[in-house]
Short mmCIF file of C-alpha atoms in Angstrom, two decimals:
data_model
loop_
_atom_site.label_atom_id
_atom_site.label_comp_id
_atom_site.label_asym_id
_atom_site.label_seq_id
_atom_site.Cartn_x
_atom_site.Cartn_y
_atom_site.Cartn_z
CA MET A 24 -8.08 10.76 -110.76
CA ARG A 25 -10.50 13.41 -109.48
CA TYR A 26 -9.01 13.90 -106.06
CA TRP A 27 -5.34 13.29 -106.78
CA ARG A 28 -4.14 16.35 -104.83
CA GLU A 29 -5.86 15.20 -101.65
CA ALA A 30 -4.59 11.66 -102.14
CA VAL A 31 -1.00 12.81 -102.64
CA ALA A 32 -1.04 15.18 -99.67
CA GLY A 33 -2.64 12.60 -97.38
CA THR A 34 -0.22 9.91 -98.52
CA LEU A 35 2.80 12.14 -97.92
CA ALA A 36 1.59 12.82 -94.38
CA VAL A 37 1.17 9.10 -93.72
CA VAL A 38 4.64 8.42 -95.13
CA LEU A 39 6.14 11.07 -92.84
CA VAL A 40 4.48 9.46 -89.82
CA VAL A 41 5.63 5.97 -90.81
CA VAL A 42 9.20 7.15 -91.39
CA ALA A 43 9.23 8.91 -88.02
CA PHE A 44 8.19 5.66 -86.31
CA VAL A 45 10.73 3.57 -88.26
CA VAL A 46 13.84 5.79 -88.05
CA PRO A 47 14.44 5.21 -84.30
CA TYR A 48 15.07 1.53 -85.08
CA LEU A 49 17.67 2.14 -87.79
CA GLY A 50 20.52 2.70 -85.36
CA ASN A 51 21.63 6.11 -86.63
CA GLU A 52 23.47 7.94 -83.87
CA LEU A 53 22.28 11.42 -84.83
CA VAL A 54 18.93 11.06 -86.62
CA THR A 55 17.31 9.43 -83.62
CA PRO A 56 14.83 10.60 -80.99
CA ILE A 57 17.23 10.51 -78.06
CA ILE A 58 20.97 10.35 -77.45
CA ASN A 59 23.29 9.88 -74.45
CA ARG A 60 20.74 7.88 -72.48
CA THR A 61 20.50 4.48 -70.83
CA PRO A 62 18.21 1.77 -72.27
CA GLN A 63 15.67 2.49 -69.53
CA GLN A 64 15.66 6.19 -70.34
CA VAL A 65 15.23 5.38 -74.03
CA ARG A 66 12.16 3.37 -73.10
CA ASP A 67 10.86 6.15 -70.85
CA PHE A 68 11.28 8.94 -73.38
CA ALA A 69 11.35 7.37 -76.85
CA ASP A 70 9.59 4.01 -76.79
CA ALA A 71 6.81 5.27 -79.08
CA ALA A 72 8.66 8.10 -80.84
CA PRO A 73 7.62 10.40 -82.42
CA LEU A 74 4.79 10.21 -79.87
CA PHE A 75 5.47 10.38 -76.16
CA GLY A 76 4.30 7.13 -74.66
CA PHE A 77 4.81 3.38 -74.69
CA ARG A 78 4.01 0.55 -77.05
CA GLU A 79 1.14 -1.28 -75.40
CA ILE A 80 -1.75 -3.06 -77.08
CA HIS A 81 -4.74 -2.66 -74.79
CA VAL A 82 -8.50 -2.17 -74.62
CA GLY A 83 -10.78 -0.78 -71.94
CA TRP A 84 -14.40 -0.16 -71.17
CA GLY A 85 -14.13 3.04 -73.19
CA THR A 86 -13.39 1.01 -76.33
CA PRO A 87 -16.97 0.08 -77.33
CA VAL A 88 -18.21 3.58 -76.52
CA ALA A 89 -15.48 5.14 -78.66
CA VAL A 90 -16.26 2.79 -81.53
CA LEU A 91 -19.98 3.60 -81.34
CA ILE A 92 -19.32 7.35 -81.34
CA ALA A 93 -16.93 6.94 -84.25
CA VAL A 94 -19.38 4.90 -86.34
CA ALA A 95 -22.28 7.22 -85.57
CA THR A 96 -20.29 10.31 -86.53
CA VAL A 97 -19.07 8.80 -89.77
CA LEU A 98 -22.56 7.66 -90.78
CA TRP A 99 -24.67 10.60 -89.60
CA GLY A 100 -22.32 13.40 -88.56
CA PRO A 101 -22.37 15.38 -91.82
CA THR A 102 -26.16 15.08 -92.12
CA VAL A 103 -26.79 16.10 -88.52
CA ALA A 104 -24.41 19.04 -88.85
CA ARG A 105 -26.24 20.21 -91.94
CA ARG A 106 -29.80 19.90 -90.55
CA LEU A 107 -29.67 20.91 -86.88
CA SER A 108 -30.50 24.43 -85.82
CA TRP A 109 -27.36 26.46 -85.19
CA THR A 110 -27.74 26.63 -81.39
CA ARG A 111 -28.38 22.91 -81.09
CA LEU A 112 -25.44 22.18 -83.34
CA LEU A 113 -23.09 24.02 -80.99
CA PHE A 114 -24.25 21.93 -78.03
CA VAL A 115 -24.03 18.72 -80.06
CA VAL A 116 -20.48 19.57 -81.17
CA TRP A 117 -19.37 20.15 -77.59
CA GLY A 118 -21.18 17.08 -76.30
CA ALA A 119 -19.82 14.84 -79.04
CA SER A 120 -16.30 16.16 -78.54
CA ALA A 121 -16.48 15.61 -74.78
CA ALA A 122 -17.96 12.11 -75.17
CA TRP A 123 -15.36 11.14 -77.77
CA THR A 124 -12.54 12.52 -75.62
CA MET A 125 -13.70 10.75 -72.46
CA SER A 126 -14.31 7.45 -74.24
CA LEU A 127 -10.73 7.49 -75.53
CA ALA A 128 -9.47 8.31 -72.04
CA MET A 129 -11.43 5.40 -70.60
CA VAL A 130 -9.65 3.00 -72.93
CA ASP A 131 -6.78 3.51 -70.47
CA GLY A 132 -9.06 3.35 -67.42
CA TRP A 133 -10.49 5.85 -64.94
CA LYS A 134 -7.36 6.34 -62.84
CA ARG A 135 -4.65 5.65 -65.38
CA GLY A 136 -6.38 7.48 -68.21
CA PHE A 137 -7.96 10.34 -66.31
CA VAL A 138 -7.50 10.90 -62.57
CA ASN A 139 -3.74 10.34 -62.36
CA ARG A 140 -2.73 12.16 -65.53
CA LEU A 141 -2.09 15.50 -63.82
CA ALA A 142 -1.11 14.08 -60.44
CA SER A 143 2.45 12.90 -61.15
CA THR A 144 5.51 14.50 -59.55
CA ASP A 145 6.27 16.32 -62.83
CA GLU A 146 2.89 18.04 -62.98
CA TYR A 147 1.26 21.18 -61.61
CA LEU A 148 -0.77 19.53 -58.87
CA HIS A 149 2.45 18.42 -57.18
CA GLU A 150 3.21 22.07 -56.38
CA VAL A 151 -0.30 23.20 -55.42
CA PRO A 152 -0.12 22.31 -51.68
CA GLY A 153 2.99 24.47 -51.29
CA ILE A 154 1.34 27.63 -52.61
CA THR A 155 0.09 29.42 -49.51
CA ASP A 156 0.83 33.00 -50.56
CA ILE A 157 0.03 33.81 -54.21
CA PRO A 158 1.65 37.29 -54.29
CA ALA A 159 4.85 35.87 -52.78
CA THR A 160 4.75 33.02 -55.29
CA LEU A 161 4.56 35.47 -58.19
CA ARG A 162 7.37 37.62 -56.82
CA GLY A 163 9.68 34.65 -56.47
CA PHE A 164 8.45 32.56 -59.38
CA SER A 165 11.35 33.23 -61.75
CA GLU A 166 13.95 32.48 -59.08
CA ARG A 167 12.77 28.86 -58.96
CA ILE A 168 12.68 28.16 -62.73
CA LEU A 169 16.23 26.86 -63.15
CA ASP A 170 16.94 23.27 -62.15
CA TYR A 171 19.41 21.87 -59.62
CA GLN A 172 18.16 24.04 -56.77
CA ALA A 173 16.59 22.79 -53.58
CA ASP A 174 13.33 24.57 -54.37
CA SER A 175 13.29 24.28 -58.19
CA TRP A 176 9.82 24.05 -59.66
CA THR A 177 8.75 20.69 -61.00
CA THR A 178 9.18 20.15 -64.75
CA HIS A 179 5.87 21.46 -66.04
CA VAL A 180 5.63 24.36 -63.62
CA SER A 181 9.13 25.56 -64.49
CA GLY A 182 8.38 25.32 -68.20
CA HIS A 183 5.38 27.66 -68.11
CA PRO A 184 4.48 31.10 -66.79
CA PRO A 185 2.73 31.18 -63.40
CA GLY A 186 -0.78 31.42 -64.83
CA ALA A 187 -0.74 27.69 -65.44
CA LEU A 188 0.09 26.84 -61.84
CA LEU A 189 -2.31 29.45 -60.47
CA THR A 190 -5.18 27.96 -62.45
CA PHE A 191 -4.92 24.75 -60.45
CA VAL A 192 -4.28 26.64 -57.21
CA TRP A 193 -7.51 28.60 -57.74
CA LEU A 194 -9.34 25.39 -58.57
CA ASP A 195 -8.07 23.84 -55.34
CA ARG A 196 -9.16 26.87 -53.32
CA LEU A 197 -12.65 26.49 -54.72
CA GLY A 198 -12.70 23.09 -53.05
CA LEU A 199 -12.09 21.23 -56.32
CA GLY A 200 -8.66 19.84 -55.59
CA GLY A 201 -7.09 16.64 -56.89
CA GLY A 202 -6.52 14.96 -60.21
CA ALA A 203 -10.13 14.27 -61.12
CA TRP A 204 -11.22 17.91 -60.90
CA ALA A 205 -8.09 19.16 -62.67
CA ALA A 206 -8.65 16.65 -65.47
CA THR A 207 -12.32 17.62 -65.71
CA LEU A 208 -11.39 21.27 -66.12
CA CYS A 209 -8.94 20.45 -68.92
CA VAL A 210 -11.43 18.25 -70.75
CA LEU A 211 -14.35 20.68 -70.47
CA VAL A 212 -12.34 23.70 -71.58
CA GLY A 213 -10.35 21.74 -74.15
CA THR A 214 -13.41 20.22 -75.83
CA SER A 215 -15.20 23.57 -75.79
CA ALA A 216 -12.58 24.70 -78.31
CA ALA A 217 -14.53 22.73 -80.93
CA VAL A 218 -17.46 25.11 -80.40
CA ALA A 219 -15.17 28.13 -80.62
CA LEU A 220 -13.83 26.90 -83.97
CA VAL A 221 -17.16 26.48 -85.73
CA LEU A 222 -18.53 29.65 -84.14
CA THR A 223 -15.56 31.63 -85.47
CA LEU A 224 -16.13 30.31 -88.98
CA ARG A 225 -19.80 31.28 -88.89
CA VAL A 226 -19.13 34.73 -87.49
CA LEU A 227 -16.59 35.38 -90.23
CA GLY A 228 -19.29 34.79 -92.78
CA ASP A 229 -19.61 31.16 -93.79
CA GLU A 230 -22.11 29.07 -91.85
CA ASN A 231 -22.00 26.36 -94.52
CA ILE A 232 -18.26 25.87 -94.01
CA ALA A 233 -18.75 25.92 -90.23
CA ARG A 234 -21.32 23.13 -90.47
CA ARG A 235 -19.04 21.11 -92.74
CA ALA A 236 -16.18 21.49 -90.25
CA ALA A 237 -18.30 20.45 -87.24
CA PRO A 238 -17.93 16.64 -87.46
CA PHE A 239 -14.18 16.89 -88.01
CA VAL A 240 -13.55 19.07 -84.97
CA ALA A 241 -15.92 17.00 -82.82
CA ILE A 242 -14.10 13.69 -83.27
CA ALA A 243 -10.55 14.78 -83.95
CA PRO A 244 -7.66 12.45 -83.04
CA ALA A 245 -6.39 15.36 -80.91
CA ALA A 246 -8.94 14.20 -78.31
CA ILE A 247 -6.36 11.60 -77.22
CA TRP A 248 -4.27 14.45 -75.80
CA ILE A 249 -7.12 16.69 -74.76
CA ALA A 250 -7.71 13.96 -72.16
CA VAL A 251 -5.78 14.78 -70.24
CA SER A 252 -3.15 17.50 -70.55
CA ALA A 253 -3.00 21.07 -69.34
CA ASP A 254 -2.32 22.05 -72.95
CA ALA A 255 -5.97 21.23 -73.65
CA PHE A 256 -6.93 23.94 -71.18
CA TYR A 257 -4.56 26.38 -72.90
CA ALA A 258 -6.04 25.46 -76.28
CA GLY A 259 -9.56 26.14 -75.06
CA VAL A 260 -8.65 29.52 -73.56
CA ALA A 261 -6.84 30.58 -76.74
CA ALA A 262 -9.64 29.32 -79.00
CA TRP A 263 -12.27 31.37 -77.18
CA GLY A 264 -9.96 34.38 -77.33
CA ILE A 265 -9.87 34.05 -81.11
CA ALA A 266 -13.63 33.46 -81.25
CA LEU A 267 -14.33 36.62 -79.24
CA LEU A 268 -11.98 38.56 -81.49
CA ALA A 269 -13.94 37.32 -84.51
CA ILE A 270 -17.22 38.37 -82.86
CA SER A 271 -15.79 41.82 -82.20
CA THR A 272 -15.26 42.36 -85.93
CA LYS A 273 -19.04 42.11 -86.46
CA ARG A 274 -20.71 43.26 -83.25
CA TYR A 275 -20.10 44.04 -79.55
CA LEU A 276 -16.83 45.69 -80.56
CA TRP A 277 -15.43 46.79 -77.22
CA PRO A 278 -16.66 44.11 -74.79
CA ALA A 279 -15.82 41.30 -77.21
CA SER A 280 -12.42 42.65 -78.25
CA ILE A 281 -11.36 43.46 -74.70
CA GLY A 282 -12.56 40.01 -73.61
CA ALA A 283 -10.55 38.49 -76.45
CA GLY A 284 -7.48 40.38 -75.26
CA VAL A 285 -7.98 39.18 -71.69
CA LEU A 286 -8.17 35.54 -72.79
CA LEU A 287 -5.30 35.76 -75.27
CA GLY A 288 -3.27 37.77 -72.77
CA PHE A 289 -3.93 35.21 -70.05
CA GLY A 290 -2.92 32.54 -72.56
CA VAL A 291 0.53 34.09 -72.78
CA TYR A 292 0.76 33.66 -69.00
CA LEU A 293 -0.28 30.03 -69.33
CA ASN A 294 2.23 29.10 -72.02
CA TYR A 295 5.12 31.18 -73.39
CA GLY A 296 4.53 29.73 -76.86
CA LEU A 297 1.05 31.21 -77.06
CA VAL A 298 2.51 34.50 -78.21
CA LEU A 299 2.27 32.77 -81.59
CA MET A 300 -1.53 32.90 -81.29
CA GLY A 301 -0.99 36.41 -82.54
CA LEU A 302 -0.89 34.90 -86.03
CA PRO A 303 -4.45 33.47 -85.93
CA ALA A 304 -5.52 36.75 -84.33
CA ILE A 305 -4.12 38.68 -87.30
CA ALA A 306 -5.85 36.22 -89.64
CA VAL A 307 -9.18 36.97 -87.93
CA LEU A 308 -8.70 40.73 -88.28
CA ILE A 309 -7.87 40.31 -91.97
CA ALA A 310 -10.85 38.04 -92.54
CA GLY A 311 -13.14 40.36 -90.58
CA ARG A 312 -11.74 43.40 -92.40
CA ARG A 313 -11.56 45.50 -89.24
CA ILE A 314 -8.56 46.86 -87.40
CA LEU A 315 -10.27 48.56 -84.45
CA PRO A 316 -10.77 45.28 -82.52
CA PHE A 317 -6.98 45.13 -82.29
CA LEU A 318 -7.06 48.13 -79.95
CA GLY A 319 -9.62 46.50 -77.67
CA ALA A 320 -7.66 43.25 -77.65
CA LEU A 321 -4.47 45.15 -76.82
CA ILE A 322 -6.21 46.84 -73.89
CA GLY A 323 -7.42 43.48 -72.57
CA ALA A 324 -3.99 41.88 -72.92
CA LEU A 325 -2.29 44.80 -71.20
CA ILE A 326 -4.70 44.51 -68.27
CA VAL A 327 -3.59 40.90 -67.74
CA ALA A 328 0.09 41.76 -68.20
CA GLY A 329 -0.26 44.69 -65.84
CA ILE A 330 -1.72 42.52 -63.07
CA PHE A 331 1.00 39.88 -63.29
CA THR A 332 3.71 42.53 -63.51
CA ALA A 333 2.31 44.47 -60.54
CA TYR A 334 2.45 41.31 -58.48
CA GLY A 335 6.11 40.80 -59.34
CA PHE A 336 6.33 38.45 -62.31
CA TRP A 337 8.08 39.89 -65.36
CA TRP A 338 7.18 37.71 -68.34
CA TYR A 339 10.36 38.28 -70.35
CA ASP A 340 12.60 37.25 -67.45
CA GLY A 341 10.66 34.01 -67.18
CA TYR A 342 10.93 33.45 -70.93
CA LEU A 343 14.72 33.81 -70.89
CA LEU A 344 15.12 31.54 -67.88
CA VAL A 345 12.82 28.86 -69.26
CA GLN A 346 15.05 28.53 -72.33
CA GLU A 347 17.97 27.76 -70.03
CA ARG A 348 15.87 25.32 -68.00
CA TYR A 349 14.73 23.65 -71.23
CA TYR A 350 18.27 22.58 -72.02
CA GLN A 351 18.94 21.48 -68.46
CA GLY A 352 16.53 18.60 -69.03
CA ILE A 353 15.76 15.97 -71.63
CA ALA A 354 15.74 18.52 -74.46
CA LYS A 355 19.53 18.51 -74.68
CA ASP A 356 19.38 14.82 -75.60
CA ARG A 357 16.66 15.23 -78.23
CA PRO A 358 18.52 16.06 -81.47
CA PHE A 359 16.92 18.54 -83.83
CA GLU A 360 18.11 16.38 -86.74
CA TYR A 361 15.26 14.03 -85.88
CA TRP A 362 12.74 16.23 -84.11
CA GLY A 363 12.99 19.07 -86.61
CA TRP A 364 10.81 17.00 -88.95
CA ALA A 365 9.42 14.33 -86.63
CA ASN A 366 7.59 17.06 -84.71
CA PHE A 367 5.29 17.33 -87.70
CA ALA A 368 4.75 13.58 -87.76
CA ALA A 369 3.58 13.80 -84.14
CA LEU A 370 1.36 16.73 -85.07
CA PHE A 371 -0.22 14.76 -87.93
CA CYS A 372 -1.04 11.98 -85.48
CA ALA A 373 -3.12 14.51 -83.54
CA LEU A 374 -4.63 16.07 -86.66
CA GLY A 375 -5.43 12.91 -88.62
CA VAL A 376 -4.83 12.34 -92.32
CA ALA A 377 -7.83 14.42 -93.45
CA VAL A 378 -6.17 17.65 -92.37
CA PRO A 379 -3.00 17.46 -94.49
CA ALA A 380 -5.13 16.03 -97.31
CA ALA A 381 -7.00 19.34 -97.31
CA PHE A 382 -3.86 21.50 -97.40
CA PRO A 383 -3.66 21.75 -101.22
CA ARG A 384 -7.12 23.36 -101.25
CA ILE A 385 -6.30 25.50 -98.21
CA LEU A 386 -3.16 26.93 -99.78
CA THR A 387 -4.83 28.04 -103.00
CA ARG A 388 -7.42 30.53 -101.70
CA LEU A 389 -7.73 33.31 -99.12
CA GLU A 390 -11.17 32.72 -97.59
CA PRO A 391 -11.51 33.06 -93.78
CA ILE A 392 -11.03 29.32 -93.20
CA ASN A 393 -7.91 29.32 -95.36
CA LEU A 394 -6.43 32.27 -93.50
CA LEU A 395 -7.02 30.62 -90.12
CA VAL A 396 -5.46 27.32 -91.16
CA ILE A 397 -2.48 29.00 -92.83
CA SER A 398 -1.86 31.12 -89.72
CA ALA A 399 -1.83 27.98 -87.58
CA ILE A 400 0.60 26.29 -89.96
CA ALA A 401 2.86 29.34 -89.78
CA ALA A 402 2.70 29.23 -85.98
CA VAL A 403 3.87 25.61 -85.74
CA VAL A 404 6.63 26.20 -88.30
CA MET A 405 7.92 29.09 -86.17
CA ALA A 406 7.63 27.00 -83.02
CA ASP A 407 9.57 24.21 -84.68
CA LEU A 408 12.35 26.48 -85.93
CA SER A 409 12.76 27.95 -82.45
CA GLN A 410 14.06 24.51 -81.36
CA LEU A 411 12.09 24.98 -78.15
CA SER A 412 9.59 22.35 -79.30
CA LYS A 413 11.39 19.04 -79.63
CA ALA A 414 9.02 16.11 -79.08
CA GLU A 415 5.59 15.99 -77.42
CA THR A 416 4.20 18.33 -80.06
CA GLU A 417 1.07 16.18 -80.26
CA ARG A 418 0.04 18.00 -77.06
CA ILE A 419 2.29 21.09 -76.96
CA TRP A 420 0.94 22.33 -80.29
CA LEU A 421 -2.72 21.69 -79.44
CA PRO A 422 -3.60 25.43 -79.34
CA PHE A 423 -2.42 25.72 -82.95
CA ALA A 424 -3.57 22.27 -84.07
CA MET A 425 -7.15 23.21 -83.22
CA TRP A 426 -7.17 25.74 -86.02
CA MET A 427 -5.93 23.17 -88.51
CA LEU A 428 -8.75 20.76 -87.62
CA ILE A 429 -11.19 22.92 -89.57
CA ALA A 430 -9.28 22.34 -92.83
CA PRO A 431 -11.22 19.22 -93.99
CA ALA A 432 -14.33 21.39 -94.36
CA VAL A 433 -12.98 22.47 -97.76
CA LEU A 434 -12.81 18.88 -99.02
CA PRO A 435 -15.59 17.78 -101.41
CA ILE A 436 -18.73 17.03 -99.42
CA ARG A 437 -19.20 13.63 -101.02
CA THR A 438 -15.85 12.53 -99.58
CA HIS A 439 -16.46 13.64 -95.99
CA ARG A 440 -17.56 10.25 -94.67
CA PHE A 441 -14.45 8.66 -96.16
CA TRP A 442 -12.15 11.17 -94.49
CA LEU A 443 -14.05 10.99 -91.20
CA ALA A 444 -13.59 7.21 -91.27
CA LEU A 445 -9.84 7.63 -91.70
CA GLN A 446 -9.81 10.15 -88.83
CA VAL A 447 -11.46 7.83 -86.32
CA ILE A 448 -9.55 4.74 -87.48
CA GLY A 449 -6.28 6.58 -86.90
CA ALA A 450 -7.34 7.80 -83.47
CA LEU A 451 -8.57 4.38 -82.36
CA ALA A 452 -5.41 2.71 -83.62
CA ILE A 453 -3.09 5.09 -81.76
CA ASN A 454 -5.11 4.89 -78.56
CA HIS A 455 -5.23 1.08 -78.53
CA LEU A 456 -1.71 0.31 -79.76
CA LEU A 457 0.08 2.86 -77.61
CA PHE A 458 -0.27 4.16 -74.09
CA THR A 459 0.18 7.90 -74.49
CA ASN A 460 1.54 9.86 -71.56
CA TRP A 461 -0.97 12.68 -71.90
#
C-alpha cells in the first residue's frame, strides 16, 4: 500500500473522534464529559461531546451554497491554486474562506447562526454598554474576574484579558455596535488568517508548498467555529503577527518585526493562552535563520504590555485570578480523565482528517512547514497538560489549529482532491448533524 502511513494516521484520528463521541454513553462515572450535574445541565454542556453543542439534524439556505463551494474546491481548487498569479491567489483564498465560513453559518440561519452568536448573556457584548470609562475599567478589571460577586464579569469577559472586551467596546464606539457587526469582525479577521498562513509559507521560501496548502486552509472544517466566535478574531490577529515576523526575516526588518510584536503582544491581552504562540514564533525565526527580528518583536510586545500596565491592568494578576475563576464554573465538573484526550478529538473535528493524515510526513523533516506544524502541535499539547483547556477546544485552540491546517500540503499532490473531499464531507456532516454553540 503506497500511502499506508497516511491511511493509518487518518484512521487513528477518526477512531479517536468516534470513541470520544461514544464514551459519554457508556455510563462510566469518571471517564465522562461532565459529572455532578442535572440531566438538563448534561444536555446543555455535553449533549454533543466532545464538541460543544446539541444533536440536531437540520439544513438551511446556506446548505446548497456550502455544497457548491465544497464541490468546486475539490474539483478545481488545486488547479486554481497552482495557476493563479500570487496576488490573485491571496484574494481568492480569503474570498473562498469567507464564503465557505458564511455558508456554513447560514445553515443555522442569519440570526441563530450569525447575529446572535456573540449577543448572549455569557458573551462580551453583554458588558459593552456598561463600559463608560476605559481607564477605570482597566484599573478595576482584575477585581471583577472572580465569580459570586455582584459585579462579576460575564463568563467570557472574566476568562480573558481586557483586550478582548475592549475590542468590542472600540467597535461599538465606532458606531458598529451589536451582534452583526461583532460577528462580521470575527469572520473577516478570522478568515484572513488563511491568507497569513500561505503568505508565511511563501515568505519562508516555498511558494509551491504555499500554493498546495491554499485549498486546505480555504475550506477547513474550522470555519464552523470561525463563524462565529471571538477566538476566530484572536486567531487572525495571531496569524498576522506570525506572518509579519516571517516577513521581517527577509525584508523590512524593523517595521515588520515591531508590527509582529504589537500583534502578538496584543494577542496575549486578548487570550491568556496566546503566550503559547511564542512556539510558532520561534519556529519562524528558526526557519528564517535570523535572530534579530526577535528584538523588534520584543519591542513591539513591550509597547503593548506597557500601555496596558500603565492604565492599571497587570497581566499576571489576571492570569492567576482567571485560573481560580475557571474552577468556579463548569470546568470543575469536566474531568480530565475524559477531556485530557477528548480535547484532541474535538480539535480533529476542526482540523479534518487530512491534517492528522499528514502528520507522519510532517514529523520526519525540518522544512519551514514542518517546523510551523510541529510548533502548533507542541502548543496544544502544553495547553492540554495545563488542564486549563477542558472542552470547547474546537474553538479555543483555533489560533494554534490554523498552523496545523497547512499540514496537508505535504501529502502527495495526486491525493489532494481525495483529502479535500474528506475535509468538506466532515465539515458538512458536523454542521448539519449538530448545532454548534460557536
